[in-house]
Amino acid sequence: MNQLGFPILTTITFLPLAGAILLLFVPREREELLKWVTLIISLVEFVISLPLFIYFDEGKAGMQFVEKVPWIKEWGVTYYMGVDGISLLLILLTTFLTVLCILSSWRAVEKSVKEYMISFLFLETGMIGAFVALDLILFYIFWEVMLIPMYLIIGVWGGPRRIYAAIKFFLYTMAGSVLMLVAIIALYFLHGKATGVYTFDLLKLYQVSLPIKTQYIMFAAFALAFAIKVPMFPFHTWLPDAHVEAPTAGSVILAGILLKLGTYGFIRFAIPLFPAAAFKAIPVISVLALIGIIYGALVSMMQDDLKKLVAFSSVSHLGFVMLGMFAFNVQGVQGSIYQMLNHGVSTGALFLIVGMIYERRHTRLIADFGGLSRVMPIFATFFMIVALSSIALPGTNGFVGEFLILLGTFKANPVYGVFGATGVILAAAYMLWMFQRVMFGDIKHPENRGLKDLNFREIVTLVPIIIMIFWMGIFPKFFFKKMDLSVQHFLYDVKARYEAAVTAPEGGGFLVKGVKGSKVKLLIKE
Amino acid sequence: MIEYVWLIPLLPAVGFLFNGLIGRWYNLDKRVVSWVACSVLGLSFFFSILVFFSLLKLPPDARAAVPDKVLFDWIVSGGLKTVIGYKIDPLSIVMAMVVSGVSFFIHIYSVGYMHDDPGFTRYFAYLNLFVFMMLTLVLANNFLLMFVGWEGVGLCSYLLIGFWFERDAPANAGKKAFVVNRVGDFGFLLGMFLIFAHLGTLEFNEVFAKAHLLDPVTVTMITLLLFVGATGKSAQIPLYVWLPDAMEGPTPVSSLIHAATMVTSGVYMIARCHVIYSMAPVSMAVVAIFGAATAIYAASMGILQFDIKRVLAYSTISQLGYMFLAVGVGAFSAGIFHLMTHAFFKGLLFLGAGSVMHALSGELDMRKMGGLWKKTPITFWTFLMATLAIAGIPGFSGFFSKDEILWQAFSSPHGHLFLWLVGAVAAGMTAFYMFRLTFVTFLGQCRASEEVKKHIHESPPIMTVPLIILAVLSVIGGYVGIPHVLGGRNYFHEFLAPVLGGLPEGAGHASLSLIKSAYAAGAVEEIGSVNWEIILMVVSVVIALIGISIALYLYILKPDVPKRLAQRFRTLYTIVFNKYYVDEIYEACFVSSAKKIGTFFWREFDDGVVDRSVNLVAGLMLWWGRVLRKIQTGYVQGYALGILLGAVVVIIFLIK
C-alpha cells in the first residue's frame, strides 16, 4: 500500500487522539504524570513522523503513503490520505512544534491540566488530518475539528479578554469556512454533472475545468476562507486579539501551524482547483499581500505589547508567503513554502520567548522591561538569534525563504518585488527597536533586577529551534530536494490548466460546457 | 595550497564558536579566550599569505583563472543554483590578506585594550565572527554569498557598536547602523534580482562572462542599485549617517570595522564588479561624483569636531569617498590600493586614539587633552606617521595611493577636472583637520584635570606593538605601487591587472580641454601628460602643506584665532558643527513619519476601521437577535395571532 507497508498517515493522524483518550484515564490530580504522558505521546508522534521524511521518495511528484478507503459510498466520500512534497514538511513542522509546546506549558498552565493536554492532543490530530486529507469532506471535517480545541485553549486558559478573543476567532474562521463548504458542495455537483461521477476526491476534482466565471465565484469562496485563516489584510484583526489572549503554547500553535493551514489551503485547494481564477486573481492577492507586508510591519513597529507586536509581524511575514505563492514560479512557490516553515519556527520561538518572560514578570508590555540582557544573558542570546531569523539575516532560515520569494516575485513582476523588498528594511526596524527596548539599556524597573535566567527545561525547548534556524539557513537543499518535484509538478499542472481554460472556446471549460457562472445557484439548489 | 582557501574564513568561525559557546558557558579564563581568538586569526592570516604565494607562482594570466573552490550547494531552486564557494584571484587574496592581517594586529591590541571589560569573551567572539563574515564577503564566488558576508558584517557591526548595551547611546547607534545598512541592502538585493532575472545566475564568473548580453539600461540600473548597497555599507552620501554614531563602540572595533575593513566593502564590491561597471558610464559617473562629493563634504564636518573619534570617523567617510572616486573614474586598482594603505594608516589612527583614551581614562574630547607626546611617545610617533600618511606627504603610503587617485580623476577618460579639483581641495582639508587633531591632542599644554593627569601613561606593549607594526606599514605600504612617472614599478597594479585590467590610459583629454579653454584658446598648445602628472603631484603636495601650515598657525602659533573665527562666522560654524542638521532632517522625514504612519494605521485604521467593521457585523447580528427576540414572547395567544395573520396573507396571495 505504501513504501512503509503500514498505514503511517492514519497512525500519525490518530495517535494524538488515542493519547487524548488515554489521558482520560489518568487521574486529574496527578498533574506531573499527565504532563509526562502528553510529552511522551508527542515525542513518539514526532519520531513516527520522521520516517515520512526519510522514506519520502523525492523522485516522485505525486502523492505518497496513500491510503484510500471508501467511506460513504453513496455520496462519493472517501477516506483518502496522502502526502506530497508540499505537505510533508508542514506535517513535520506540526509534530516538531507540538513537542515544544507541551514543554513550554509545563509551568504556564496551572488550572485544568488534564483538559488542557487533551485539547492539545486533539488539536494535533485535527492539524495533521487537515494536512494529509485528500478528500474534500475529510479535509473539511479536520479543518473544523481544529477550531474546537483552539477555541477552548484560548477561551479557558487565556488572558483577561479571552472570551471575546475566542469567540471572535471561532466565528470569524467559521464564517469563511461556511462559504467554503457551500463551494465544496457546488463543486461536487458540477463535477458530477459533467462526468457522471459524484466524488469529493480532490485529485479527481482537479481534473474538472470550470468556466471562468464559475471559477471566480468558487475561488472567491475558498480564498475567503483561507484568507481569513492566513490572515491576509484586511481579514487579520482576529489575530492580534487571539494571540494576546491565548496562552503561550496556544500562540505558538496558532502562529506556527494554524495560519499555515490558510496558506496551505491556497496551494492545495484554491489554486489547483480553480487555476484560471487564481491566475486572474494575482493582482488582487499580490496587492493585498504587499499591503499586509508593509502595513503589518508599520503597525507592528508601534505596538506596546510584545505579543501584539509579534502578531502583526506575522501579518507581515504571511504577506511574504502569499506574495511568493502568487508569483507562480519555482523560486516564488518554493520560497513561499519554505517561509511557511520558517515562520512556524521563528515566530513560534518568538512566542515561546515572550511566554518565558511573561511567566517571570506577568506582563508583556515593552515599557515594563529594558536591560534584560544583563540579568539574563542566555536568554538574550536565544532571543537575539530568533529575532535575527525573523528579520531574515543571511545564514538563518528566514533569509532563504524571503530571498526566494522576493526573487520569484521580482521575476514575475518587478514592481511587486520592489515593494515587497521594503519589508526587509521595516522588519529590521521593528524587530531591533523592540529588542533594544526589552533587552538593552539600563534596568529601569527594580522588579527586573532579580530575574532568573533560563532553566534547563526552557533551554531544552529553545535549542531545537536554534538548530533548525541554522540548519534550514545553511543547508536548505536538504529540505528543498523533498519538495522540488512536487512544486514543479504543481506549477506545471496549474499553468497547463490555466492555459487550457483561457484558450478554450467561448471561455468555457472542456468538461462542463455551457454551464455559466449564473447557473451555479441552480446547480446548488439541485 | 589554493585548495585550502576555505580555511581562511573557517578558522575565525571556529574561534567564534569556541569562545561564543564554550568560552561563555564555562566562563573560561581570559588568557584562553584571547589566545584562541588571536591564534585563529594568526593562522588565517598565515594561510592567506600561503595562498598568496601559491598564486604568485602561477603565471600572471593563470592567476585570475584559478577554479573556484566550491564546498557545497546552498540555495538551489529551479534555475537558481548558488553554492558556498570561494573565489581565489589576486583581488580576493589581496583583500583577504589585508583583512586577516589588520584584524590580527587589532585582535592583539584588543587583548590589552579590553582587558578589564566584563564582556571580554563576548567581545572576542563577536570580533572573530566579524572576521569570518568579512572574509566570506571578500572570498565569495557569487553575489548571494557575498551578500551573506555583507549582511553578516552588518550584524557584527550592530553587535559591536552596541557592545556596551547598558547605555542608550551605543544601543541606539547600533540599531541605526543596522537599519541604515538595510536601506542599502535593499538596493543590493534588487540589483541581484535584476542580474538573476536577466542572466539566470548569480555566480561572478558566469555573470561577468554573460554581461555583454545586458542592454545598457539594465546594466546601468544594476550597477546603480548595487551602488545603493555600497553607499550604505561604505557610508557614502546619502547613507553615511550611521558611521559617526558608530563611534560609540569600543575603539578597536572602530578601527577594525569602521575604518580598516567593513566600510571598504562597497569599494571592493565595485572593483569585483568592474566588468559591469565599465559597461555603464552613467553609473561610473554617479559613483565618481558621489565619491568626490562625500570626500569634501565629510572633510568639512571633520574640521570642527572636538571628539577625536568623530574626527576620524568623518575622515574615514571622506577617505572612502576617494576610493569611490577612484573606482568611479575606472581606476579600480587605484581604489583597492588606497583601500589597503587606508587600512594601515586609519586603523593605526584609531588604535592611537584608543591608546590616548587609555591614557586619559576614556577621555574623547580633544579640548581636554594636549601635551601628551612626552608621556605617550610611542602613541605620538606612530600617530604622527599615520597623520603624515593620510595627509599625503611624499614618501608615506597615503601619498602614493591618494596621488594616484587624484591623477586618475584628472586623466582617466572617465575623469574630469572638477573631480580632481574637489579631490585636491578635500586633500588640503584632510591635511588640515588631521594636523589640527595631532597638534591639539599631543602638543601644547595638557588641559586634562589634575586627577586624570596623574594617571597618564603609555599603553602596555601588547597595545604599542601593533601600533608600531601598523606604523611601519603606513610608511612603507605605498612602495608596492610607485608611479611610473617617478621611475618606480607598480607591483600592486601589475598583480591586480589580470583581474582588474590596467589603469585607464588617458591623457586627461576632457580635463585638459577644460584647462585649454580656460586659457585663451591656443595659448597652451601641446600638453604632455607626464608633465601634467608631475605638476599635479606637486600641486597636491603644496595643497597638503598649506593645510598643515594653517593648522600649525591656528592651533600652535595663535591658539585664540579659531575661537574668534567661530564667533565671526557664527551661522556657518553652527551649521557645520551640527553636521548640517542631516540627522535631524532624516529623523523628521523618515523615522518620526514612519512612527506616525504606524500609529495612524494602528489606532485609526486598524482599530477604527477594519476591526470596527468586523465588530459591526457581529453587532448587527446581536441587534437582529434582540429585535427578533421580542416576537418570541412565550404567549400562546401571540403565536396564534401570528399564525392567523400568516394564514390570511397566504389566502390573499392564493386568491389573487
PDB file of C-alpha atoms in Angstrom, chain B residues 391-394 399 402-404 406-407 420 423-425 427-428 431 533-547:
ATOM      1  CA  ALA B 391      47.880  63.926   4.644  1.00  0.00           C
ATOM      2  CA  GLY B 392      49.677  62.653   1.571  1.00  0.00           C
ATOM      3  CA  ILE B 393      53.187  63.697   2.452  1.00  0.00           C
ATOM      4  CA  PRO B 394      55.606  62.267  -0.102  1.00  0.00           C
ATOM      5  CA  PHE B 399      50.874  59.811  -0.764  1.00  0.00           C
ATOM      6  CA  LYS B 402      45.962  59.279  -2.922  1.00  0.00           C
ATOM      7  CA  ASP B 403      48.056  60.889  -5.568  1.00  0.00           C
ATOM      8  CA  GLU B 404      47.279  58.130  -7.970  1.00  0.00           C
ATOM      9  CA  LEU B 406      43.874  62.366  -7.980  1.00  0.00           C
ATOM     10  CA  TRP B 407      45.873  61.800 -11.117  1.00  0.00           C
ATOM     11  CA  TRP B 420      40.359  66.421  -9.473  1.00  0.00           C
ATOM     12  CA  GLY B 423      39.639  65.803  -4.521  1.00  0.00           C
ATOM     13  CA  ALA B 424      42.585  68.162  -4.202  1.00  0.00           C
ATOM     14  CA  VAL B 425      40.708  70.633  -2.016  1.00  0.00           C
ATOM     15  CA  ALA B 427      43.059  66.608   0.462  1.00  0.00           C
ATOM     16  CA  GLY B 428      44.023  70.014   1.787  1.00  0.00           C
ATOM     17  CA  ALA B 431      45.779  67.598   5.991  1.00  0.00           C
ATOM     18  CA  GLU B 533      51.305  64.171 -13.694  1.00  0.00           C
ATOM     19  CA  ILE B 534      54.322  65.782 -12.058  1.00  0.00           C
ATOM     20  CA  ILE B 535      52.672  69.172 -11.951  1.00  0.00           C
ATOM     21  CA  LEU B 536      49.547  67.847 -10.303  1.00  0.00           C
ATOM     22  CA  MET B 537      51.594  65.847  -7.854  1.00  0.00           C
ATOM     23  CA  VAL B 538      53.408  68.973  -6.795  1.00  0.00           C
ATOM     24  CA  VAL B 539      50.169  70.914  -6.610  1.00  0.00           C
ATOM     25  CA  SER B 540      48.535  68.364  -4.335  1.00  0.00           C
ATOM     26  CA  VAL B 541      51.567  68.265  -2.064  1.00  0.00           C
ATOM     27  CA  VAL B 542      51.538  72.034  -1.885  1.00  0.00           C
ATOM     28  CA  ILE B 543      47.846  71.993  -1.008  1.00  0.00           C
ATOM     29  CA  ALA B 544      48.544  69.488   1.760  1.00  0.00           C
ATOM     30  CA  LEU B 545      51.366  71.647   3.090  1.00  0.00           C
ATOM     31  CA  ILE B 546      49.093  74.674   3.076  1.00  0.00           C
ATOM     32  CA  GLY B 547      46.578  72.682   5.104  1.00  0.00           C
TER      33      GLY B 547
END
